[in-house]
Amino acid sequence: MAGTDPIHQFVIEDIFPIATIGGDGTEGSGLHFAFTNSSLYMVLAVVVITGFLLLASSRRSIVPGRLQLLSEMLYEFIANMLRSSAGTEGMKFFPFVFSLFAFVLVGNLFGMFPYAFTFTSHIIVTFALAMLVISVVFIYGVVRHGFKFFKLFAPAGIPTPILFIVVPIEIVSFLSRPISLSVRLFGNILAGHITLKVFTGFVVTLGAAGFLGWMGAILPLFMGVALTALEFLVAAVQAYVFAVLTSMYLNDAVHPSH
Amino acid sequence: MATPAFAQEAETPSEQNLDTVIDVPHGEPIEGATGHDPAAEQHGTEVGAGEHDTGVFPPFDPATFPSQLLWLAITFAALYLLMSKLALPRVGSIIAERKARLDADLAAADASRQKTDAAIAAYEAALAAAKSKAQGIATETRESIQVELAAKRQAVETDLAGRMSAAESRIAQTKAAALTQVDEIAATTAQTIVAQLVGEVVSPDSVRAAVAKVGKE
């Protein structure tokens, strides 16, 4: 019955181990590195994104074909989004935001293939990406603006007594960004996949129960179809949200004084 | 049926899978792992309940973190490099090229349009100039004709006036000549009448004087 288990799809399995650093030689001790199913889909994502863009731009035609148009739309979409939220100066982060968007989008969409592994359903991946975003924001902000970057926490034009309330709030909100950014993506993808698996699992379980079961399986089947459509939407929307929030956070690094 | 279990989570591996546990890294599906509960699978939404009895939900399993972070770093760095150095400049250059081409074409079209506008303006100016010139010529011609006509008319009128005055003087001469002859006729007639009535011959001079005396009264 593992076929209907909604958690099974998130299990990470080693394809081949690489190394174990530290530990006492027993299983579970030390840092274990391996090429896993998660790694496989990350590599596939890179291959698919790069392959798509290079293939789409290979003809370099003035009047674009369908594929080239799609790649250009993606490019312009992210470029416009970043430009509108972080300004022209923010465009130096364009490859970064584009990579994030493409990586998350393709990772999410891989999850829509049966038997595929969704690496964005793991909190460590989304959290690492979110921490990367916040680190870039913080390091760039401090390098570019020095101490002025910390004006981000003290909005201009606020009376001093209120600053004592506002500054902690701003700091907490800044620190909670990587958490909200990562949990939003992780939670959406995880919950969506579990729900989808539960409903389609009902179909399989009920289907095994004969004719009445088949009749009973109709409703979860429709739910499964509807949820699949919803999950495609969620996959795209969450990638977009991740990229939009990244752009807005980068705006703080580029223009720290609100 | 393969039920993945994580060796490090299985605190007390059963004897039957102990060998496998040692050889196989964690995360590998292990045949015959303990704690398989078919009932739990039916309600598998409970976190971790369906998969293994250790209760570690795969996304929260820290043993998988190093591998995931390692490969995330490798793949994302590779993706970033490929995007920033190769793919995005390519797509961007195509878009920029098209934009440059479009701008150039639009500029050329604009220049052509301006040229057309200039040509139209020049044509219209030439047309207006020709029109005004034609009008000028017409006016000039009319004026010159009028002047000529006036001169001719004046000449004719002068001529006519000269002739008329000549004729008038001739009439006056004729009239005067005729009037002198009337006195002669009157004198002759009066001499004849006197001679007939009185039977006496009167001298022509006295008759003339008498006629002149009567003519003056």
Short mmCIF file of C-alpha atoms in Angstrom, two decimals:
data_model
loop_
_atom_site.label_atom_id
_atom_site.label_comp_id
_atom_site.label_asym_id
_atom_site.label_seq_id
_atom_site.Cartn_x
_atom_site.Cartn_y
_atom_site.Cartn_z
CA MET A 1 0.00 0.00 0.00
CA ALA A 2 2.99 2.33 -0.25
CA GLY A 3 1.43 3.61 -3.47
CA THR A 4 -1.18 5.55 -1.55
CA ASP A 5 1.10 6.80 1.19
CA PRO A 6 1.19 10.59 0.91
CA ILE A 7 4.52 10.92 2.70
CA HIS A 8 6.44 8.45 0.62
CA GLN A 9 6.94 11.01 -2.18
CA PHE A 10 9.08 13.18 0.10
CA VAL A 11 11.50 10.46 1.10
CA ILE A 12 15.06 11.14 0.07
CA GLU A 13 16.87 8.13 -1.24
CA ASP A 14 20.55 7.87 -2.00
CA ILE A 15 21.37 7.06 -5.58
CA PHE A 16 25.05 6.74 -4.74
CA PRO A 17 26.86 7.83 -1.61
CA ILE A 18 29.76 10.25 -1.83
CA ALA A 19 31.33 10.66 1.58
CA THR A 20 30.68 10.71 5.27
CA ILE A 21 32.59 13.33 7.19
CA GLY A 22 33.13 12.80 10.90
CA GLY A 23 31.02 10.54 12.99
CA ASP A 24 31.96 7.24 14.52
CA GLY A 25 31.37 5.11 11.48
CA THR A 26 27.88 4.05 12.44
CA GLU A 27 24.86 5.05 10.45
CA GLY A 28 23.49 8.46 11.23
CA SER A 29 26.62 9.89 12.73
CA GLY A 30 28.67 12.51 11.01
CA LEU A 31 27.77 14.42 7.88
CA HIS A 32 26.64 12.09 5.19
CA PHE A 33 26.89 13.28 1.61
CA ALA A 34 25.30 11.43 -1.25
CA PHE A 35 23.86 11.94 -4.68
CA THR A 36 20.16 11.54 -3.92
CA ASN A 37 16.92 11.66 -5.86
CA SER A 38 16.67 15.26 -4.71
CA SER A 39 20.11 15.99 -6.16
CA LEU A 40 19.11 14.30 -9.40
CA TYR A 41 16.14 16.60 -9.87
CA MET A 42 18.20 19.67 -8.96
CA VAL A 43 20.69 18.73 -11.67
CA LEU A 44 17.82 18.03 -14.04
CA ALA A 45 16.37 21.45 -13.27
CA VAL A 46 19.65 23.14 -14.17
CA VAL A 47 19.91 21.08 -17.35
CA VAL A 48 16.31 21.79 -18.35
CA ILE A 49 16.50 25.54 -17.66
CA THR A 50 19.83 26.02 -19.41
CA GLY A 51 18.93 23.69 -22.26
CA PHE A 52 15.63 25.43 -22.79
CA LEU A 53 17.12 28.91 -22.86
CA LEU A 54 20.01 27.95 -25.11
CA LEU A 55 17.79 26.00 -27.47
CA ALA A 56 15.20 28.76 -27.55
CA SER A 57 17.80 31.43 -28.28
CA SER A 58 19.78 29.36 -30.78
CA ARG A 59 18.14 30.76 -33.89
CA ARG A 60 18.50 34.40 -32.80
CA SER A 61 15.69 35.41 -35.13
CA ILE A 62 14.27 38.90 -35.18
CA VAL A 63 10.77 37.48 -35.49
CA PRO A 64 10.78 34.91 -32.69
CA GLY A 65 9.40 31.42 -32.92
CA ARG A 66 7.21 29.96 -30.20
CA LEU A 67 10.08 28.68 -28.08
CA GLN A 68 12.12 31.84 -28.45
CA LEU A 69 9.09 33.94 -27.64
CA LEU A 70 8.55 31.94 -24.46
CA SER A 71 12.14 32.45 -23.35
CA GLU A 72 11.95 36.15 -24.14
CA MET A 73 8.68 36.48 -22.26
CA LEU A 74 10.26 34.84 -19.22
CA TYR A 75 13.26 37.14 -19.52
CA GLU A 76 11.19 40.29 -19.88
CA PHE A 77 8.75 39.18 -17.20
CA ILE A 78 11.48 38.83 -14.58
CA ALA A 79 13.37 41.87 -15.86
CA ASN A 80 10.29 44.09 -15.67
CA MET A 81 9.36 42.76 -12.26
CA LEU A 82 12.82 43.42 -10.88
CA ARG A 83 13.07 46.83 -12.53
CA SER A 84 9.71 47.93 -11.17
CA SER A 85 10.49 46.86 -7.61
CA ALA A 86 14.23 47.50 -7.28
CA GLY A 87 14.88 50.07 -10.00
CA THR A 88 17.58 50.11 -12.63
CA GLU A 89 20.29 49.65 -10.04
CA GLY A 90 18.63 46.43 -8.96
CA MET A 91 19.13 45.00 -12.44
CA LYS A 92 22.59 43.78 -11.48
CA PHE A 93 20.75 41.09 -9.54
CA PHE A 94 18.80 40.05 -12.60
CA PRO A 95 20.70 36.77 -13.18
CA PHE A 96 20.27 35.95 -9.51
CA VAL A 97 16.52 36.59 -9.44
CA PHE A 98 16.05 34.86 -12.76
CA SER A 99 17.99 31.81 -11.54
CA LEU A 100 15.91 31.69 -8.37
CA PHE A 101 12.65 32.00 -10.24
CA ALA A 102 13.58 29.42 -12.84
CA PHE A 103 14.99 27.01 -10.28
CA VAL A 104 11.92 27.19 -8.05
CA LEU A 105 9.50 27.13 -10.96
CA VAL A 106 11.09 24.13 -12.64
CA GLY A 107 11.48 22.39 -9.26
CA ASN A 108 7.80 22.94 -8.55
CA LEU A 109 6.76 21.81 -12.02
CA PHE A 110 8.89 18.66 -11.78
CA GLY A 111 6.67 17.80 -8.84
CA MET A 112 3.71 17.62 -11.20
CA PHE A 113 5.18 14.59 -12.92
CA PRO A 114 4.13 11.34 -11.30
CA TYR A 115 7.01 9.58 -9.51
CA ALA A 116 9.14 12.70 -9.72
CA PHE A 117 10.72 14.19 -6.64
CA THR A 118 9.95 17.79 -5.68
CA PHE A 119 13.03 19.34 -4.10
CA THR A 120 11.11 22.50 -3.18
CA SER A 121 9.00 20.41 -0.78
CA HIS A 122 11.98 20.22 1.57
CA ILE A 123 12.33 22.98 4.11
CA ILE A 124 16.11 22.82 4.05
CA VAL A 125 16.18 23.65 0.33
CA THR A 126 13.73 26.53 0.53
CA PHE A 127 15.33 27.79 3.72
CA ALA A 128 18.78 27.71 2.15
CA LEU A 129 17.48 29.66 -0.84
CA ALA A 130 15.78 32.18 1.44
CA MET A 131 18.94 32.55 3.53
CA LEU A 132 20.88 33.07 0.32
CA VAL A 133 18.50 35.89 -0.62
CA ILE A 134 18.71 37.52 2.79
CA SER A 135 22.49 37.16 2.90
CA VAL A 136 22.79 38.78 -0.50
CA VAL A 137 20.51 41.60 0.66
CA PHE A 138 22.43 42.10 3.90
CA ILE A 139 25.95 41.81 2.51
CA TYR A 140 25.26 43.94 -0.55
CA GLY A 141 23.41 46.49 1.58
CA VAL A 142 26.26 46.83 4.05
CA VAL A 143 28.98 46.88 1.38
CA ARG A 144 27.14 49.36 -0.78
CA HIS A 145 25.76 51.71 1.87
CA GLY A 146 27.82 50.95 4.97
CA PHE A 147 26.15 52.06 8.15
CA LYS A 148 23.38 53.77 6.19
CA PHE A 149 22.01 50.36 5.42
CA PHE A 150 20.75 50.18 8.98
CA LYS A 151 18.46 53.12 8.28
CA LEU A 152 16.31 50.36 6.90
CA PHE A 153 15.32 49.65 10.48
CA ALA A 154 14.63 53.30 11.31
CA PRO A 155 12.26 54.84 8.79
CA ALA A 156 12.79 58.55 8.25
CA GLY A 157 10.39 61.09 9.73
CA ILE A 158 9.37 59.12 12.79
CA PRO A 159 9.54 60.79 16.22
CA THR A 160 12.25 59.44 18.50
CA PRO A 161 9.97 57.88 21.16
CA ILE A 162 8.19 55.84 18.52
CA LEU A 163 11.53 54.67 17.12
CA PHE A 164 11.93 52.56 20.25
CA ILE A 165 8.89 50.62 19.15
CA VAL A 166 9.43 50.72 15.40
CA VAL A 167 13.07 49.65 15.28
CA PRO A 168 12.55 46.32 17.09
CA ILE A 169 9.54 45.64 14.90
CA GLU A 170 11.57 46.35 11.77
CA ILE A 171 14.41 44.15 12.98
CA VAL A 172 12.07 41.29 13.79
CA SER A 173 10.35 41.69 10.44
CA PHE A 174 13.74 41.62 8.69
CA LEU A 175 14.81 38.53 10.58
CA SER A 176 11.55 36.75 9.93
CA ARG A 177 11.84 37.24 6.19
CA PRO A 178 13.90 34.12 5.49
CA ILE A 179 11.48 32.10 7.61
CA SER A 180 8.36 33.40 5.91
CA LEU A 181 9.98 33.19 2.49
CA SER A 182 11.05 29.59 2.93
CA VAL A 183 8.04 28.29 4.85
CA ARG A 184 5.63 29.82 2.32
CA LEU A 185 7.17 27.90 -0.56
CA PHE A 186 7.82 24.73 1.40
CA GLY A 187 4.35 24.70 2.98
CA ASN A 188 2.50 25.33 -0.26
CA ILE A 189 4.29 22.63 -2.17
CA LEU A 190 4.27 20.11 0.66
CA ALA A 191 0.62 20.60 1.54
CA GLY A 192 -0.43 20.59 -2.08
CA HIS A 193 1.37 17.37 -2.81
CA ILE A 194 0.04 15.67 0.31
CA THR A 195 -3.53 16.73 -0.50
CA LEU A 196 -3.18 15.59 -4.07
CA LYS A 197 -1.78 12.26 -2.98
CA VAL A 198 -4.47 11.75 -0.35
CA PHE A 199 -7.30 12.37 -2.77
CA THR A 200 -5.84 10.27 -5.55
CA GLY A 201 -4.98 7.66 -2.93
CA PHE A 202 -8.67 7.47 -2.07
CA VAL A 203 -9.37 6.61 -5.68
CA VAL A 204 -6.94 3.70 -5.57
CA THR A 205 -8.13 2.47 -2.16
CA LEU A 206 -11.82 2.73 -3.04
CA GLY A 207 -11.23 1.30 -6.48
CA ALA A 208 -10.02 -1.88 -4.89
CA ALA A 209 -13.36 -2.27 -3.10
CA GLY A 210 -15.46 -3.30 -6.08
CA PHE A 211 -18.29 -1.58 -7.87
CA LEU A 212 -19.55 0.52 -4.96
CA GLY A 213 -15.99 1.58 -4.36
CA TRP A 214 -15.74 2.70 -7.97
CA MET A 215 -18.81 4.83 -7.58
CA GLY A 216 -17.40 6.28 -4.39
CA ALA A 217 -14.10 6.94 -6.11
CA ILE A 218 -15.65 9.33 -8.62
CA LEU A 219 -15.69 12.29 -6.27
CA PRO A 220 -12.05 12.04 -5.13
CA LEU A 221 -11.11 11.47 -8.76
CA PHE A 222 -12.63 14.81 -9.72
CA MET A 223 -11.00 16.36 -6.69
CA GLY A 224 -7.69 14.93 -7.85
CA VAL A 225 -8.14 16.43 -11.30
CA ALA A 226 -9.11 19.80 -9.86
CA LEU A 227 -6.25 19.72 -7.39
CA THR A 228 -3.80 18.89 -10.18
CA ALA A 229 -4.86 22.06 -11.98
CA LEU A 230 -4.61 23.98 -8.72
CA GLU A 231 -1.15 22.59 -8.09
CA PHE A 232 0.06 23.79 -11.48
CA LEU A 233 -1.19 27.23 -10.51
CA VAL A 234 0.45 27.00 -7.09
CA ALA A 235 3.72 25.84 -8.65
CA ALA A 236 3.85 28.92 -10.88
CA VAL A 237 2.46 31.36 -8.34
CA GLN A 238 4.85 30.30 -5.59
CA ALA A 239 7.84 30.66 -7.89
CA TYR A 240 6.55 34.10 -8.84
CA VAL A 241 5.96 35.06 -5.19
CA PHE A 242 9.45 33.93 -4.30
CA ALA A 243 10.92 36.03 -7.08
CA VAL A 244 8.76 39.08 -6.29
CA LEU A 245 9.67 39.01 -2.61
CA THR A 246 13.32 38.56 -3.51
CA SER A 247 13.07 41.64 -5.75
CA MET A 248 11.46 43.63 -2.97
CA TYR A 249 14.07 42.59 -0.45
CA LEU A 250 16.80 43.45 -2.94
CA ASN A 251 15.19 46.86 -3.23
CA ASP A 252 15.93 47.32 0.47
CA ALA A 253 19.57 46.55 -0.21
CA VAL A 254 19.72 48.98 -3.13
CA HIS A 255 17.64 51.76 -1.56
CA PRO A 256 17.74 51.22 2.21
CA SER A 257 16.05 54.48 3.23
CA HIS A 258 12.46 53.38 2.68
CA MET B 1 6.88 -4.05 -0.54
CA ALA B 2 9.65 -1.59 0.03
CA THR B 3 9.26 0.59 3.03
CA PRO B 4 11.99 3.19 3.33
CA ALA B 5 13.29 3.63 6.79
CA PHE B 6 16.19 5.57 8.08
CA ALA B 7 18.79 3.58 9.82
CA GLN B 8 19.79 6.31 12.16
CA GLU B 9 16.19 6.64 13.20
CA ALA B 10 15.78 2.98 13.86
CA GLU B 11 17.30 3.03 17.27
CA THR B 12 17.13 -0.70 17.62
CA PRO B 13 17.43 -2.29 14.24
CA SER B 14 15.95 -5.72 14.17
CA GLU B 15 18.25 -8.63 13.54
CA GLN B 16 16.92 -9.32 10.10
CA ASN B 17 17.85 -5.91 8.73
CA LEU B 18 20.90 -5.22 10.81
CA ASP B 19 23.32 -6.25 8.05
CA THR B 20 21.65 -4.09 5.52
CA VAL B 21 21.60 -1.19 7.90
CA ILE B 22 25.33 -1.22 8.23
CA ASP B 23 26.07 -1.43 4.54
CA VAL B 24 23.45 0.80 3.12
CA PRO B 25 23.53 4.52 3.74
CA HIS B 26 20.53 6.06 5.35
CA GLY B 27 17.58 6.91 3.22
CA GLU B 28 17.87 3.73 1.20
CA PRO B 29 14.77 1.63 1.22
CA ILE B 30 15.33 -1.28 3.49
CA GLU B 31 13.50 -4.49 3.02
CA GLY B 32 11.53 -5.58 5.99
CA ALA B 33 11.97 -2.52 8.15
CA THR B 34 10.16 -2.68 11.41
CA GLY B 35 7.10 -0.87 12.51
CA HIS B 36 5.08 -1.19 9.39
CA ASP B 37 1.49 -0.48 10.24
CA PRO B 38 -0.99 -0.98 7.41
CA ALA B 39 -3.67 0.86 9.31
CA ALA B 40 -1.49 3.91 9.57
CA GLU B 41 -1.04 3.94 5.83
CA GLN B 42 -4.72 4.34 5.31
CA HIS B 43 -4.60 7.57 7.24
CA GLY B 44 -1.18 8.55 6.12
CA THR B 45 -1.70 12.27 6.48
CA GLU B 46 -0.53 11.93 10.02
CA VAL B 47 3.02 13.05 9.84
CA GLY B 48 5.40 10.20 9.35
CA ALA B 49 2.99 7.64 10.62
CA GLY B 50 2.66 5.76 7.37
CA GLU B 51 6.30 5.44 6.53
CA HIS B 52 8.13 4.41 9.63
CA ASP B 53 7.59 4.35 13.30
CA THR B 54 10.39 6.76 14.21
CA GLY B 55 8.13 9.67 13.46
CA VAL B 56 10.62 11.70 11.48
CA PHE B 57 8.90 13.42 8.64
CA PRO B 58 11.23 13.24 5.61
CA PRO B 59 11.44 17.01 5.02
CA PHE B 60 12.48 17.46 8.64
CA ASP B 61 15.05 14.68 8.65
CA PRO B 62 18.37 16.36 9.45
CA ALA B 63 20.37 13.43 8.14
CA THR B 64 19.43 14.38 4.61
CA PHE B 65 20.39 18.03 5.05
CA PRO B 66 24.10 17.82 4.14
CA SER B 67 23.42 16.12 0.83
CA GLN B 68 20.64 18.50 -0.05
CA LEU B 69 22.65 21.58 0.87
CA LEU B 70 25.68 20.30 -1.01
CA TRP B 71 23.76 19.62 -4.17
CA LEU B 72 21.69 22.77 -3.84
CA ALA B 73 24.92 24.77 -3.63
CA ILE B 74 26.45 22.95 -6.58
CA THR B 75 23.39 23.13 -8.80
CA PHE B 76 22.36 26.64 -7.92
CA ALA B 77 25.89 27.97 -8.39
CA ALA B 78 26.06 26.19 -11.73
CA LEU B 79 22.66 27.56 -12.69
CA TYR B 80 23.65 31.08 -11.68
CA LEU B 81 26.87 30.90 -13.68
CA LEU B 82 25.13 29.44 -16.72
CA MET B 83 22.39 32.06 -16.52
CA SER B 84 24.60 35.07 -15.92
CA LYS B 85 27.38 34.18 -18.32
CA LEU B 86 25.65 32.30 -21.07
CA ALA B 87 21.89 32.07 -21.31
CA LEU B 88 20.63 35.45 -20.17
CA PRO B 89 23.15 37.53 -22.15
CA ARG B 90 22.12 35.54 -25.20
CA VAL B 91 18.40 36.12 -24.73
CA GLY B 92 19.08 39.70 -23.71
CA SER B 93 21.21 40.36 -26.77
CA ILE B 94 18.46 39.04 -29.03
CA ILE B 95 15.96 41.37 -27.40
CA ALA B 96 18.39 44.30 -27.54
CA GLU B 97 19.19 43.54 -31.17
CA ARG B 98 15.53 43.51 -32.07
CA LYS B 99 14.94 46.72 -30.16
CA ALA B 100 17.87 48.40 -31.95
CA ARG B 101 16.57 47.17 -35.29
CA LEU B 102 13.05 48.36 -34.54
CA ASP B 103 14.32 51.73 -33.36
CA ALA B 104 16.46 52.11 -36.47
CA ASP B 105 13.55 51.15 -38.70
CA LEU B 106 11.26 53.54 -36.89
CA ALA B 107 13.83 56.31 -37.19
CA ALA B 108 14.21 55.58 -40.90
CA ALA B 109 10.44 55.62 -41.32
CA ASP B 110 10.30 58.87 -39.43
CA ALA B 111 13.02 60.38 -41.61
CA SER B 112 11.18 59.24 -44.73
CA ARG B 113 7.99 60.74 -43.41
CA GLN B 114 9.74 64.03 -42.74
CA LYS B 115 11.16 63.97 -46.25
CA THR B 116 7.70 63.37 -47.63
CA ASP B 117 6.32 66.19 -45.54
CA ALA B 118 9.06 68.49 -46.80
CA ALA B 119 8.35 67.48 -50.39
CA ILE B 120 4.66 68.14 -49.90
CA ALA B 121 5.42 71.51 -48.33
CA ALA B 122 7.76 72.41 -51.21
CA TYR B 123 5.14 71.38 -53.74
CA GLU B 124 2.52 73.43 -52.02
CA ALA B 125 4.83 76.44 -51.81
CA ALA B 126 5.63 76.12 -55.50
CA LEU B 127 1.95 75.81 -56.28
CA ALA B 128 1.14 78.90 -54.23
CA ALA B 129 3.96 80.84 -55.89
CA ALA B 130 2.76 79.82 -59.34
CA LYS B 131 -0.77 80.78 -58.43
CA SER B 132 0.25 84.21 -57.18
CA LYS B 133 2.44 84.70 -60.22
CA ALA B 134 -0.42 83.82 -62.52
CA GLN B 135 -2.63 86.19 -60.63
CA GLY B 136 0.01 88.91 -60.93
CA ILE B 137 0.31 88.35 -64.65
CA ALA B 138 -3.46 88.48 -65.03
CA THR B 139 -3.69 91.70 -63.06
CA GLU B 140 -0.82 93.26 -64.98
CA THR B 141 -2.32 92.32 -68.30
CA ARG B 142 -5.69 93.69 -67.30
CA GLU B 143 -4.15 96.94 -66.15
CA SER B 144 -2.06 97.36 -69.28
CA ILE B 145 -5.11 96.69 -71.44
CA GLN B 146 -7.10 99.20 -69.47
CA VAL B 147 -4.36 101.82 -69.87
CA GLU B 148 -4.20 101.16 -73.59
CA LEU B 149 -7.96 101.34 -73.88
CA ALA B 150 -8.06 104.62 -71.99
CA ALA B 151 -5.35 106.09 -74.22
CA LYS B 152 -7.13 105.02 -77.35
CA ARG B 153 -10.41 106.34 -76.12
CA GLN B 154 -8.82 109.67 -75.28
CA ALA B 155 -7.23 109.89 -78.71
CA VAL B 156 -10.53 109.17 -80.36
CA GLU B 157 -12.28 111.66 -78.13
CA THR B 158 -9.69 114.37 -78.87
CA ASP B 159 -9.99 113.63 -82.55
CA LEU B 160 -13.76 113.81 -82.37
CA ALA B 161 -13.67 117.04 -80.38
CA GLY B 162 -11.27 118.59 -82.95
CA ARG B 163 -13.49 117.60 -85.79
CA MET B 164 -16.57 118.84 -84.00
CA SER B 165 -15.04 122.22 -83.32
CA ALA B 166 -13.89 122.46 -86.92
CA ALA B 167 -17.38 121.63 -88.11
CA GLU B 168 -18.84 124.13 -85.70
CA SER B 169 -16.56 126.89 -86.92
CA ARG B 170 -17.43 126.00 -90.47
CA ILE B 171 -21.13 126.18 -89.62
CA ALA B 172 -20.57 129.53 -87.96
CA GLN B 173 -18.71 130.79 -91.07
CA THR B 174 -21.44 129.52 -93.35
CA LYS B 175 -24.05 131.06 -91.08
CA ALA B 176 -22.23 134.40 -91.07
CA ALA B 177 -21.83 134.29 -94.85
CA ALA B 178 -25.50 133.44 -95.19
CA LEU B 179 -26.45 136.30 -92.90
CA THR B 180 -24.51 138.89 -94.96
CA GLN B 181 -26.28 137.64 -98.06
CA VAL B 182 -29.66 138.02 -96.24
CA ASP B 183 -28.97 141.80 -95.96
CA GLU B 184 -28.13 141.90 -99.69
CA ILE B 185 -31.32 140.02 -100.53
CA ALA B 186 -33.33 142.22 -98.19
CA ALA B 187 -31.82 145.37 -99.75
CA THR B 188 -32.40 144.17 -103.28
CA THR B 189 -35.94 143.04 -102.36
CA ALA B 190 -36.64 146.33 -100.61
CA GLN B 191 -35.30 148.34 -103.64
CA THR B 192 -37.46 146.30 -105.96
CA ILE B 193 -40.55 146.69 -103.71
CA VAL B 194 -39.95 150.45 -103.41
CA ALA B 195 -39.50 150.72 -107.15
CA GLN B 196 -42.70 148.82 -107.77
CA LEU B 197 -44.75 150.67 -105.16
CA VAL B 198 -43.41 154.16 -105.42
CA GLY B 199 -42.22 153.88 -108.92
CA GLU B 200 -39.17 155.62 -108.03
CA VAL B 201 -35.67 154.27 -108.24
CA VAL B 202 -33.94 154.40 -104.96
CA SER B 203 -30.22 154.24 -104.64
CA PRO B 204 -28.90 150.90 -103.38
CA ASP B 205 -26.92 152.64 -100.65
CA SER B 206 -29.93 154.25 -99.03
CA VAL B 207 -31.82 150.97 -99.24
CA ARG B 208 -28.99 149.17 -97.52
CA ALA B 209 -28.85 151.74 -94.79
CA ALA B 210 -32.62 151.47 -94.31
CA VAL B 211 -32.47 147.68 -94.12
CA ALA B 212 -29.60 147.90 -91.62
CA LYS B 213 -31.63 150.41 -89.60
CA VAL B 214 -34.65 148.08 -89.59
CA GLY B 215 -32.46 145.02 -88.84
CA LYS B 216 -31.09 146.78 -85.77
CA GLU B 217 -34.52 147.57 -84.27
#
